[in-house]
PDB file of C-alpha atoms and ligand atoms in Angstrom:
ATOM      1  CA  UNK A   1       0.000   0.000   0.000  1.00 53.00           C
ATOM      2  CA  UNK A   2       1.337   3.715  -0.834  1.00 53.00           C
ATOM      3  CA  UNK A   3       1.968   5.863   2.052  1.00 57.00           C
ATOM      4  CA  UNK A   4      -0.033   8.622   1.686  1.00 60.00           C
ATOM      5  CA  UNK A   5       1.003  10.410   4.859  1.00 65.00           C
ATOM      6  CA  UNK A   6       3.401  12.764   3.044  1.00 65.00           C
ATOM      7  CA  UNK A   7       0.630  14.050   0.775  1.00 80.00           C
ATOM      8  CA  UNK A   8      -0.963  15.470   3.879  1.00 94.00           C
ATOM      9  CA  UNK A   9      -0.922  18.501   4.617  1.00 97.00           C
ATOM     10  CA  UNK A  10       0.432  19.901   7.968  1.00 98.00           C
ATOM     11  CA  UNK A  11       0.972  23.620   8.039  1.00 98.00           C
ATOM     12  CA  UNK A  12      -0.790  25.643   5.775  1.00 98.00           C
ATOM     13  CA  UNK A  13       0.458  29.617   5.491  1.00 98.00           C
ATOM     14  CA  UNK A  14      -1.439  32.228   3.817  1.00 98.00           C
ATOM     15  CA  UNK A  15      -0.525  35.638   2.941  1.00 98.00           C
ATOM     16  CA  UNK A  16       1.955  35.529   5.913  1.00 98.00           C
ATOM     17  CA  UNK A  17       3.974  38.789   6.504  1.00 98.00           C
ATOM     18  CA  UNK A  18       6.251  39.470   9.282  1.00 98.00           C
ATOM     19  CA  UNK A  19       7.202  43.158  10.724  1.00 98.00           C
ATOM     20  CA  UNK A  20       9.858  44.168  12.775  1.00 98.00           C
ATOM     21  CA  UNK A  21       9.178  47.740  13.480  1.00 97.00           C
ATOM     22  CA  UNK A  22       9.105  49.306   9.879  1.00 96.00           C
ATOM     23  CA  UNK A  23      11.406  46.486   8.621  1.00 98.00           C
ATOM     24  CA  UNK A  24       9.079  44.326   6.164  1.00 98.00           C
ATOM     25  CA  UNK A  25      11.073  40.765   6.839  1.00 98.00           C
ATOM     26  CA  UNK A  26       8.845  38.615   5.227  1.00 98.00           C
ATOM     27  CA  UNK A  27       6.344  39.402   2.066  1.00 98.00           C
ATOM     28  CA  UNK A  28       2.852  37.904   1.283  1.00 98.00           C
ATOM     29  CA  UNK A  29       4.249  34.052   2.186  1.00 98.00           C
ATOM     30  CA  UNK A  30       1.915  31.156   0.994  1.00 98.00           C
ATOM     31  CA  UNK A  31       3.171  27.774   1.637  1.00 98.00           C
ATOM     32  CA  UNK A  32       2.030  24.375   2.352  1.00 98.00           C
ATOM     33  CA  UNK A  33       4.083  22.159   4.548  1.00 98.00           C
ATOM     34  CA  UNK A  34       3.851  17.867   4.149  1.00 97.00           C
ATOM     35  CA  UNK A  35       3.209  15.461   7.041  1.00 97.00           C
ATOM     36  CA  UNK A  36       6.121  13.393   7.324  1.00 97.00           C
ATOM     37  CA  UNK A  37       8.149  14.926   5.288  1.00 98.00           C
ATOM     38  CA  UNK A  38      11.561  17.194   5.762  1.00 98.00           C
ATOM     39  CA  UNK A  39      11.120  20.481   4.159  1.00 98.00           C
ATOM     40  CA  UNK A  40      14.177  22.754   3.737  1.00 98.00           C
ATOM     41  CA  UNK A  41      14.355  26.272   4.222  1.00 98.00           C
ATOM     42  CA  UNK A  42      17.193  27.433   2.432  1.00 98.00           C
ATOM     43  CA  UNK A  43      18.144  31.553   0.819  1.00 97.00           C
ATOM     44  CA  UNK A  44      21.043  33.939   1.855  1.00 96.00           C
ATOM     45  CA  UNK A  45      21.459  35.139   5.146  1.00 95.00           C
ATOM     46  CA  UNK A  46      19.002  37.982   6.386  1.00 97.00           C
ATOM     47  CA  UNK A  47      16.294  36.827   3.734  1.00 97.00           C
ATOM     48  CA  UNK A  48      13.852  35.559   6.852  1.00 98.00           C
ATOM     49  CA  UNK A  49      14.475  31.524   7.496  1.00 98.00           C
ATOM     50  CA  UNK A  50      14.623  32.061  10.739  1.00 98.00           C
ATOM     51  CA  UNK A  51      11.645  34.265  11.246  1.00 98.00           C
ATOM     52  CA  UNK A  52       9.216  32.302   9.267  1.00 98.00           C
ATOM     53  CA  UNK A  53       9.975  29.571  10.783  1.00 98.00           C
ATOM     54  CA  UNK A  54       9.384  31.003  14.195  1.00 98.00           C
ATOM     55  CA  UNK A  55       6.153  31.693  12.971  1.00 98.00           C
ATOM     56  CA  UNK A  56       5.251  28.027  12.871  1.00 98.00           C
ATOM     57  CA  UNK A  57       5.026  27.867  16.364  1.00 97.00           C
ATOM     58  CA  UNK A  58       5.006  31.451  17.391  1.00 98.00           C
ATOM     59  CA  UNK A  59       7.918  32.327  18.528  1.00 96.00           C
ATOM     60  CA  UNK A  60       7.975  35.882  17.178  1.00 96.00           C
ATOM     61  CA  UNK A  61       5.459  36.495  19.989  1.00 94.00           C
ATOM     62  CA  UNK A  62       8.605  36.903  22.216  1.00 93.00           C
ATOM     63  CA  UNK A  63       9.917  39.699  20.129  1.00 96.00           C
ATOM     64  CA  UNK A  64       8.383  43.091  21.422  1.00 96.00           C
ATOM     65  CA  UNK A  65       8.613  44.616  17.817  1.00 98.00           C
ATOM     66  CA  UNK A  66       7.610  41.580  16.014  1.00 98.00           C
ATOM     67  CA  UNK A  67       4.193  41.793  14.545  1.00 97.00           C
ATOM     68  CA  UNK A  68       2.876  38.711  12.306  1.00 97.00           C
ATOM     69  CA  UNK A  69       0.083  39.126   9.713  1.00 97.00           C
ATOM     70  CA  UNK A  70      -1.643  36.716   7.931  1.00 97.00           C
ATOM     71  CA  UNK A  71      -2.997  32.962   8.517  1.00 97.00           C
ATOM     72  CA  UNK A  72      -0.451  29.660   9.802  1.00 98.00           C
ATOM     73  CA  UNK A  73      -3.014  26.506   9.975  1.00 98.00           C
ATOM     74  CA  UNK A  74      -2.186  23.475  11.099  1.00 97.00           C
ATOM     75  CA  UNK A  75      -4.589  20.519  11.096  1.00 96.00           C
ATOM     76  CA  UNK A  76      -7.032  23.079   9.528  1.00 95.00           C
ATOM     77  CA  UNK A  77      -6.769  25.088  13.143  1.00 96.00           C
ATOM     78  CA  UNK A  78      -5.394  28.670  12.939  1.00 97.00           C
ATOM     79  CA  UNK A  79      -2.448  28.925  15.332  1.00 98.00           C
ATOM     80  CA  UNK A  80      -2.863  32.534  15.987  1.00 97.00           C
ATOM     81  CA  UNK A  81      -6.644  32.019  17.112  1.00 96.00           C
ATOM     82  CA  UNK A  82      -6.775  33.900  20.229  1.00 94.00           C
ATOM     83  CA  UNK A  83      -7.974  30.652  22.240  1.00 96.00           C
ATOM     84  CA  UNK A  84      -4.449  29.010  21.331  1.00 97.00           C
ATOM     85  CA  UNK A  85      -2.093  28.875  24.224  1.00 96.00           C
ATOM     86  CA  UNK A  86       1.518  29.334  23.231  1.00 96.00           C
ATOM     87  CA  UNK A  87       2.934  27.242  25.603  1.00 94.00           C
ATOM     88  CA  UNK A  88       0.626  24.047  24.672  1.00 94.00           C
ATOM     89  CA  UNK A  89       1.068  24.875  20.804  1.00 97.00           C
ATOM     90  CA  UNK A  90       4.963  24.924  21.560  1.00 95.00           C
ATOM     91  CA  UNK A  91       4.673  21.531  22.849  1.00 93.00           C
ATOM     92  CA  UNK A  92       2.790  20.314  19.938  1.00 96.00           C
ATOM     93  CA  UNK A  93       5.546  21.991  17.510  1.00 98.00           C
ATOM     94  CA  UNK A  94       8.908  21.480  19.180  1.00 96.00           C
ATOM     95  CA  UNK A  95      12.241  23.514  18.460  1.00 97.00           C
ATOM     96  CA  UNK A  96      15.619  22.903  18.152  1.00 97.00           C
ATOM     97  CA  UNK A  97      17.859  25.864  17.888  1.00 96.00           C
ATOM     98  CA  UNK A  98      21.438  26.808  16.070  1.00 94.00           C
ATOM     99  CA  UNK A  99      23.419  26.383  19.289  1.00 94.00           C
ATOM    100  CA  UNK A 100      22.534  23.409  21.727  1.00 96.00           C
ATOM    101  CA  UNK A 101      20.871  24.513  24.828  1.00 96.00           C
ATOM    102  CA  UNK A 102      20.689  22.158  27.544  1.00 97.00           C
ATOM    103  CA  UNK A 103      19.208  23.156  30.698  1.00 97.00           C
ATOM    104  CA  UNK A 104      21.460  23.509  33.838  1.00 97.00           C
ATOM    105  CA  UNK A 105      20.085  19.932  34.811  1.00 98.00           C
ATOM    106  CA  UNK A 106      20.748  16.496  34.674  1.00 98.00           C
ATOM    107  CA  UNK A 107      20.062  14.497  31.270  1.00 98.00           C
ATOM    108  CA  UNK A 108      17.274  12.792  32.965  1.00 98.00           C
ATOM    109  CA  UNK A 109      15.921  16.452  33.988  1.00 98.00           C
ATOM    110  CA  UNK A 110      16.265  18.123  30.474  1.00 98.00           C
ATOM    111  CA  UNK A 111      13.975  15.150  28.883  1.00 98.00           C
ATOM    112  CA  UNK A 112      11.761  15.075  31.805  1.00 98.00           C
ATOM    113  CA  UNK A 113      11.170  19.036  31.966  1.00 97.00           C
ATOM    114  CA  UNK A 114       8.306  19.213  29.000  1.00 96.00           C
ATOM    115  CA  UNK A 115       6.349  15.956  30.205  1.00 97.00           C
ATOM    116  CA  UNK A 116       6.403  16.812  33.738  1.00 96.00           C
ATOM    117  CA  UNK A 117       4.975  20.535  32.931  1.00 94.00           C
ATOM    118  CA  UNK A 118       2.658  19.248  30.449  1.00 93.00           C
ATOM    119  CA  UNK A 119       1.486  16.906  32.760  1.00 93.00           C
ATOM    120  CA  UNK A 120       2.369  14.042  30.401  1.00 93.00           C
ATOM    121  CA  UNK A 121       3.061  11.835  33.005  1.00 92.00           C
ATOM    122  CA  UNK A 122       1.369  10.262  36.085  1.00 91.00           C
ATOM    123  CA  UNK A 123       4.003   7.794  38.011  1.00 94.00           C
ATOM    124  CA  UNK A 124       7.665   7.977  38.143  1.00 96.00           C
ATOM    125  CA  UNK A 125       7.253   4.864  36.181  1.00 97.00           C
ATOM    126  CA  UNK A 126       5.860   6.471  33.143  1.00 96.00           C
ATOM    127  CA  UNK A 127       8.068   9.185  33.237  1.00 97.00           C
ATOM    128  CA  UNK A 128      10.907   7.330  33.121  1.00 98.00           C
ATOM    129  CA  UNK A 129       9.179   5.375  30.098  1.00 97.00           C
ATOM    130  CA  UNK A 130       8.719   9.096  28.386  1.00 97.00           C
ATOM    131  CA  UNK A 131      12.493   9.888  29.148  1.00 98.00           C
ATOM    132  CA  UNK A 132      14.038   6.259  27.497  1.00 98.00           C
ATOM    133  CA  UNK A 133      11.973   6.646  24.458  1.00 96.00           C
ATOM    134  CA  UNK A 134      12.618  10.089  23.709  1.00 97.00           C
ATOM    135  CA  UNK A 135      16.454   9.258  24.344  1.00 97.00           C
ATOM    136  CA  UNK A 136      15.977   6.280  22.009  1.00 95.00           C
ATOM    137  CA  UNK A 137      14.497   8.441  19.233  1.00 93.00           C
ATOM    138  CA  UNK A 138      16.846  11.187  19.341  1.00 95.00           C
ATOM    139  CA  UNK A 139      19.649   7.589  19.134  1.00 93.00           C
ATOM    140  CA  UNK A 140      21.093   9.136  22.335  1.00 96.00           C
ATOM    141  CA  UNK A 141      20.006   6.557  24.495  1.00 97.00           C
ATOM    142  CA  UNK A 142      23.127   4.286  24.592  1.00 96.00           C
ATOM    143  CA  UNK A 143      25.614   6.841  25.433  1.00 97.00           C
ATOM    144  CA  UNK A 144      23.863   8.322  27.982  1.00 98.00           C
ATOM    145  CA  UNK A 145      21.672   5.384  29.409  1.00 98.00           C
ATOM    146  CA  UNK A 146      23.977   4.948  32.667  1.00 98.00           C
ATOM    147  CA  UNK A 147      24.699   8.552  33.451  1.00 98.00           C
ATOM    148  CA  UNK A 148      21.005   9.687  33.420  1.00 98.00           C
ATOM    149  CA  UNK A 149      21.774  12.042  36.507  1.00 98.00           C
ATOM    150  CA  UNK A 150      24.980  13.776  34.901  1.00 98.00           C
ATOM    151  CA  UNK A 151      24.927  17.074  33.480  1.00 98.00           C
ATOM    152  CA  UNK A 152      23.749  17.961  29.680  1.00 98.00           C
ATOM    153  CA  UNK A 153      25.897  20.489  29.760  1.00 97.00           C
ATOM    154  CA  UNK A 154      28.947  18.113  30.020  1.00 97.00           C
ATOM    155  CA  UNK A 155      28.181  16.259  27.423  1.00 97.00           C
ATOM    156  CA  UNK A 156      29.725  16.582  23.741  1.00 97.00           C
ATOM    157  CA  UNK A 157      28.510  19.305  21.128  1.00 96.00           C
ATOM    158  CA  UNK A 158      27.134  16.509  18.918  1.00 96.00           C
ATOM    159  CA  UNK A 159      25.500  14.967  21.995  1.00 97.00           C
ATOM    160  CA  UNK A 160      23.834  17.704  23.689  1.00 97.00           C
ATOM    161  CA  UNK A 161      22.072  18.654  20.099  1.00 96.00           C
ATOM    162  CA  UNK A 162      20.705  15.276  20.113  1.00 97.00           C
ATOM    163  CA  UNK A 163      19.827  15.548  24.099  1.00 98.00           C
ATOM    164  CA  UNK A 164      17.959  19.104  22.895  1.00 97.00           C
ATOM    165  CA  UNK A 165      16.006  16.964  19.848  1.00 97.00           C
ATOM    166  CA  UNK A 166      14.896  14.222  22.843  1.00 97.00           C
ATOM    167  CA  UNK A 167      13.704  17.168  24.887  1.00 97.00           C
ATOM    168  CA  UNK A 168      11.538  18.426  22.161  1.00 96.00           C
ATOM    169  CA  UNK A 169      10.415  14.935  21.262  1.00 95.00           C
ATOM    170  CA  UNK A 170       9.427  14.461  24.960  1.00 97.00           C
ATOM    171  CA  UNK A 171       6.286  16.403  24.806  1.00 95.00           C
ATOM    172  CA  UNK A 172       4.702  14.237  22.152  1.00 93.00           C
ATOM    173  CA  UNK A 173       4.530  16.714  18.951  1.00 96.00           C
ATOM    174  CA  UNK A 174       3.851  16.685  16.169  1.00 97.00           C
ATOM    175  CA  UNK A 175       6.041  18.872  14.128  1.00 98.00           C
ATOM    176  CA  UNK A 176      10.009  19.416  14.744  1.00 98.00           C
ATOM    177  CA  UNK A 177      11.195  23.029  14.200  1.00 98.00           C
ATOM    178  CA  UNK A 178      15.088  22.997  13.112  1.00 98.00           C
ATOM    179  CA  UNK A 179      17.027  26.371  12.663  1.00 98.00           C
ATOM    180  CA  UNK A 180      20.353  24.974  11.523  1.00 97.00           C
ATOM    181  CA  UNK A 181      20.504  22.413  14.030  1.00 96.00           C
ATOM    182  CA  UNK A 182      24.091  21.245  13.249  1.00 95.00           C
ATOM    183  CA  UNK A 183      26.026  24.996  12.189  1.00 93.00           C
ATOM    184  CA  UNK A 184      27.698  24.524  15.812  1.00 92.00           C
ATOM    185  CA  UNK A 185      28.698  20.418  14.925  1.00 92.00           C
ATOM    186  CA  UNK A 186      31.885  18.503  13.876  1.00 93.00           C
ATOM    187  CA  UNK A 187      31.463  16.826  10.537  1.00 94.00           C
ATOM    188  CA  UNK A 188      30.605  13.389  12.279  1.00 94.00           C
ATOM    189  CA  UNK A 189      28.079  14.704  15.013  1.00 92.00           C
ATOM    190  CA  UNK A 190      26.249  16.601  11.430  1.00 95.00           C
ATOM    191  CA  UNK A 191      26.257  13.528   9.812  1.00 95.00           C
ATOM    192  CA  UNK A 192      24.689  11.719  13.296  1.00 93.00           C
ATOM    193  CA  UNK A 193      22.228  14.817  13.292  1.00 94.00           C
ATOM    194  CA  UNK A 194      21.206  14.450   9.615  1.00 96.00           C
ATOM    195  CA  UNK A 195      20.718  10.201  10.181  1.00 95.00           C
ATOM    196  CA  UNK A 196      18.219  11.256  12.834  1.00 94.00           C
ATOM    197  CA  UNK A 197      16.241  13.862  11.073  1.00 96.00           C
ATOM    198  CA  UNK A 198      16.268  11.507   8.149  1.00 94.00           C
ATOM    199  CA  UNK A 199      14.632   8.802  11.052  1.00 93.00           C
ATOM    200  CA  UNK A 200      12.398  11.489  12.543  1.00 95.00           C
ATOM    201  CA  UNK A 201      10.287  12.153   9.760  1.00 95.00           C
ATOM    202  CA  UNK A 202       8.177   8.804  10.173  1.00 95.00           C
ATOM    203  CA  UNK A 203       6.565  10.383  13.084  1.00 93.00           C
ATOM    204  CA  UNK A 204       6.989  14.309  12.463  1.00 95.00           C
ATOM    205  CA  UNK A 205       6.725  16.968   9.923  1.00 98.00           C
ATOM    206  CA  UNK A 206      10.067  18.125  10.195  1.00 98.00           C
ATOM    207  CA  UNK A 207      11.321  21.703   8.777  1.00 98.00           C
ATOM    208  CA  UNK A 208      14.590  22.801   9.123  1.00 98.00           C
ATOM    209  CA  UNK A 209      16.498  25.888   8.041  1.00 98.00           C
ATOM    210  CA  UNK A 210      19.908  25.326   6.856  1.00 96.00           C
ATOM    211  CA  UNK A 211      22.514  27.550   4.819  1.00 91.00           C
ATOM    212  CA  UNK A 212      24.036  24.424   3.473  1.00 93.00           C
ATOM    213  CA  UNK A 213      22.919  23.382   0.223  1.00 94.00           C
ATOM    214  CA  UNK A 214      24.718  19.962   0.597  1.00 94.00           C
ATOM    215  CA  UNK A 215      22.736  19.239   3.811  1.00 96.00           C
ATOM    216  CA  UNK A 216      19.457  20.185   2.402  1.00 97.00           C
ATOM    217  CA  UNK A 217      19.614  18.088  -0.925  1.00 96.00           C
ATOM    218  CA  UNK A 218      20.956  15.026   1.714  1.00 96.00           C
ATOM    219  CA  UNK A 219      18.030  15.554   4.264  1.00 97.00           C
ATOM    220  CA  UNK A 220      14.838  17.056   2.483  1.00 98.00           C
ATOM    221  CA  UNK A 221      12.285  15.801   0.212  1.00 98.00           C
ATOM    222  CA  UNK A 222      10.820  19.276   0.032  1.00 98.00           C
ATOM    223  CA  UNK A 223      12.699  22.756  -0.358  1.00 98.00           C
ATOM    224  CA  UNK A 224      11.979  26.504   0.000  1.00 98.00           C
ATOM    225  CA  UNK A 225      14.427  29.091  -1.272  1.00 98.00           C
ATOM    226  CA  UNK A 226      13.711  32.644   0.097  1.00 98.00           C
ATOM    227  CA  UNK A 227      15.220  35.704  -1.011  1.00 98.00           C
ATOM    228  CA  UNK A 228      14.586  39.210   0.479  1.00 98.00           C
ATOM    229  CA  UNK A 229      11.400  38.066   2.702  1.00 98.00           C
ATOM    230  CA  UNK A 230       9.538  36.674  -0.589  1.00 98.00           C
ATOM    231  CA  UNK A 231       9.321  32.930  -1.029  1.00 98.00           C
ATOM    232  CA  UNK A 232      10.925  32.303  -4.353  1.00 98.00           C
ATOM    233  CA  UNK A 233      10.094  28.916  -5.331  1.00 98.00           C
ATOM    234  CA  UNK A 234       9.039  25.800  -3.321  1.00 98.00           C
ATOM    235  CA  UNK A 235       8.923  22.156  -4.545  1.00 97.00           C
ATOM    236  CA  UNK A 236      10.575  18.714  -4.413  1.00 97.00           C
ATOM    237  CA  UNK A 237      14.404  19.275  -3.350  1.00 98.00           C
ATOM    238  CA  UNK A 238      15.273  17.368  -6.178  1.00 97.00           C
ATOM    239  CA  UNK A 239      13.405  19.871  -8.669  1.00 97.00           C
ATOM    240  CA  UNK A 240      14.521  22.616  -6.587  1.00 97.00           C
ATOM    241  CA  UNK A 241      18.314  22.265  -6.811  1.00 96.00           C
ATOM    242  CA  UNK A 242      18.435  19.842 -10.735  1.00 96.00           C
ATOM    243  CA  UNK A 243      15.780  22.646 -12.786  1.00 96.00           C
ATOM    244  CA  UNK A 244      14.579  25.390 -10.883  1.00 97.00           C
ATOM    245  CA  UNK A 245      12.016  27.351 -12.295  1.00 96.00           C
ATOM    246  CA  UNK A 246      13.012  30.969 -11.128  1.00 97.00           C
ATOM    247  CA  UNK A 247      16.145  32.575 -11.716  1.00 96.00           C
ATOM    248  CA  UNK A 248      16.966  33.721  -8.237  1.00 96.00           C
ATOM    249  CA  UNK A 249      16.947  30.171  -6.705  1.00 97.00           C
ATOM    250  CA  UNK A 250      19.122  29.313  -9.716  1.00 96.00           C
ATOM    251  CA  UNK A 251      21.742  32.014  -9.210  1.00 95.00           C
ATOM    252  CA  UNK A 252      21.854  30.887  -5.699  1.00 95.00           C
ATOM    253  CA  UNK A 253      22.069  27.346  -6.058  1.00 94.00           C
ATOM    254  CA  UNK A 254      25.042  27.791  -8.255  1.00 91.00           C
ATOM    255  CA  UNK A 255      26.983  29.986  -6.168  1.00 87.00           C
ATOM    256  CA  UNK A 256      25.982  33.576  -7.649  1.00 74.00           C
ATOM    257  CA  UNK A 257      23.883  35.187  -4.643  1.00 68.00           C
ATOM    258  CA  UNK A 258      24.831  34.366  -1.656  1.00 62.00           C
TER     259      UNK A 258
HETATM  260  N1  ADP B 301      14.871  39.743  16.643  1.00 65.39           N
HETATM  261  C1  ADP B 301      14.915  40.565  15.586  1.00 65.39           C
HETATM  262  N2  ADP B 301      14.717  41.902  15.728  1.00 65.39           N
HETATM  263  C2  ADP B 301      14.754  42.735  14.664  1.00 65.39           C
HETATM  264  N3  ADP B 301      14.968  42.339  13.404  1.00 65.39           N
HETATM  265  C3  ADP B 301      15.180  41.021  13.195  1.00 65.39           C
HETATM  266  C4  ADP B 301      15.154  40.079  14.265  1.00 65.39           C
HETATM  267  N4  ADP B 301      15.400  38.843  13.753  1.00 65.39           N
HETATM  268  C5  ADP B 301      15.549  39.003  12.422  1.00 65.39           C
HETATM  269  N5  ADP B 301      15.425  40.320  12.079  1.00 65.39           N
HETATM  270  C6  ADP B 301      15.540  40.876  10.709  1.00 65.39           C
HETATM  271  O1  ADP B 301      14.664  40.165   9.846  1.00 65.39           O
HETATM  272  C7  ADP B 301      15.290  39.872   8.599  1.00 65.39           C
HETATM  273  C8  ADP B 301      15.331  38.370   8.394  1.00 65.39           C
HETATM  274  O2  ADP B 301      16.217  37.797   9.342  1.00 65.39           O
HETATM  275  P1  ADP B 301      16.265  36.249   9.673  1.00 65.39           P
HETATM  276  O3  ADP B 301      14.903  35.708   9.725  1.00 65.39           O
HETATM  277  O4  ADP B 301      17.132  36.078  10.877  1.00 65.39           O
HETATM  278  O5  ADP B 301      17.011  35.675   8.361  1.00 65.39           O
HETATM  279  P2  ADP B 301      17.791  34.300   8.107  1.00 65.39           P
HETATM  280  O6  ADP B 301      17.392  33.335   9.166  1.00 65.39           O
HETATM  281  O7  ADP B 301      17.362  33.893   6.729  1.00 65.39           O
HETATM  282  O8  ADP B 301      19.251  34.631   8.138  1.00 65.39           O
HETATM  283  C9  ADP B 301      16.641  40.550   8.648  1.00 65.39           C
HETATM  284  O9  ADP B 301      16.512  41.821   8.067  1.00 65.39           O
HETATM  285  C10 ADP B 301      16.929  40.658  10.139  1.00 65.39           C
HETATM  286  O10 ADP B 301      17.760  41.750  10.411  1.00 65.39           O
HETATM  287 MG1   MG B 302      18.532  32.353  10.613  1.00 65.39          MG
END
């Protein structure tokens, strides 16, 4: 039987535009996102990865001069409804940022934050269930399975990203938010990084924004090239970087804008 999961849609955007101040960051955005799929953002620096994707899950709410127009749907339900909760919605669309951000707590403690706030979990037993799985999907679990009361922050660079991606995991979502989840990495803790996206999207809709072309064509099935706030061209990563249609996402993919 075909899997139809990654013709489903997840996020739908329409007409987004972002403000800072007078600054128009991102212009009259319409996009929809697959279930179980990776999508790329990719575009020169400044052109608004990072601030479109924080509208997925509204994190541009922290920014005091940050004002979002438009509509961000997901499951048909507008995230922006004033009945949404921004700390629930956050659990159901989890983050993972540039640099990896551990808490000041034990690895155990960093898993178990989410499901314990959420109230995800009722016995110590189930928690500790919560914390092993989430471990296990972010394929941490084995080098950190018998030092579950150490510190994230002493573990490796590579390590603590993947401790950060079981902490989001932890709270059961449903979409994975990545802004260049492996620009602070060695070469072999990107490549452990990109083997677990590629594993996370049977259960997630994962985006991630990335300034690496290479690590978008490796980890995507979908792509999104921005340039300037306007969302050039979106399609299947292998379209996107063998015959794009537009110009721009040309020049960029072959090294003229950058
Ligand atoms: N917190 C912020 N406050 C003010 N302006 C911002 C903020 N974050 C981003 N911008 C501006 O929005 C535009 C898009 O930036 P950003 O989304 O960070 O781009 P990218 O992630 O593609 O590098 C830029 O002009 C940037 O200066
Ligand atoms: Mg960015």
């Amino acid at each position: 039987m075909k899997d139809t999961s990654m013709d489903t849609i997840k996020i739908s955007a329409k007409d987004v535009q972002v403000y800072y101040a007078d600054n128009h960051a991102i212009k009259d955005v319409n996009v929809d996102i697959a279930d179980k799929t990776v999508t790329a953002f990719i575009g020169p620096s400044g052109c608004g990865k990072s601030t479109f994707l924080r509208c997925l899950n509204r994190m541009n709410d922290t920014i005091d001069i940050c004002h979002v127009e438009g509509d961000i749907l997901i499951d048909g339900e507008d995230i922006y409804d004033r009945r949404v909760d921004p700390v629930q919605l956050r659990a159901k669309v989890g983050m993972v940022f540039q640099k990896p951000n551990p808490f000041p707590k034990s690895i155990y403690d960093n898993v178990a934050y989410g499901p314990r706030i959420h109230g995800l979990a009722r016995a110590k037993s189930d928690l500790d269930e919560i914390v092993e799985k989430s471990l296990r999907s972010a394929a941490i679990w084995d080098e950190v399975k018998d030092r579950l009361d150490a510190p994230g922050t002493g573990l490796s660079g590579g390590q603590q990203q993947r401790l950060c991606i079981a902490r989001a995991v932890a709270t059961a979502p449903e979409v994975l938010l990545m802004d260049e989840p492996c620009s602070a990495l060695d070469p072999i803790a990107t490549a452990q990084v990109e083997e677990l996206i590629d594993e996370l999207r049977q259960n997630f809709a994962v985006v991630i924004v990335t300034h690496s072309m290479q690590q978008a064509a490796r980890v995507s099935q979908k792509t999104a090239f921005f340039h300037l706030g306007n969302l050039v061209e979106y399609g299947d990563t292998n379209q996107i970087f063998t015959k794009p249609s537009d110009p721009r996402t040309e020049s960029y993919i072959t090294g003229r804008i950058g």
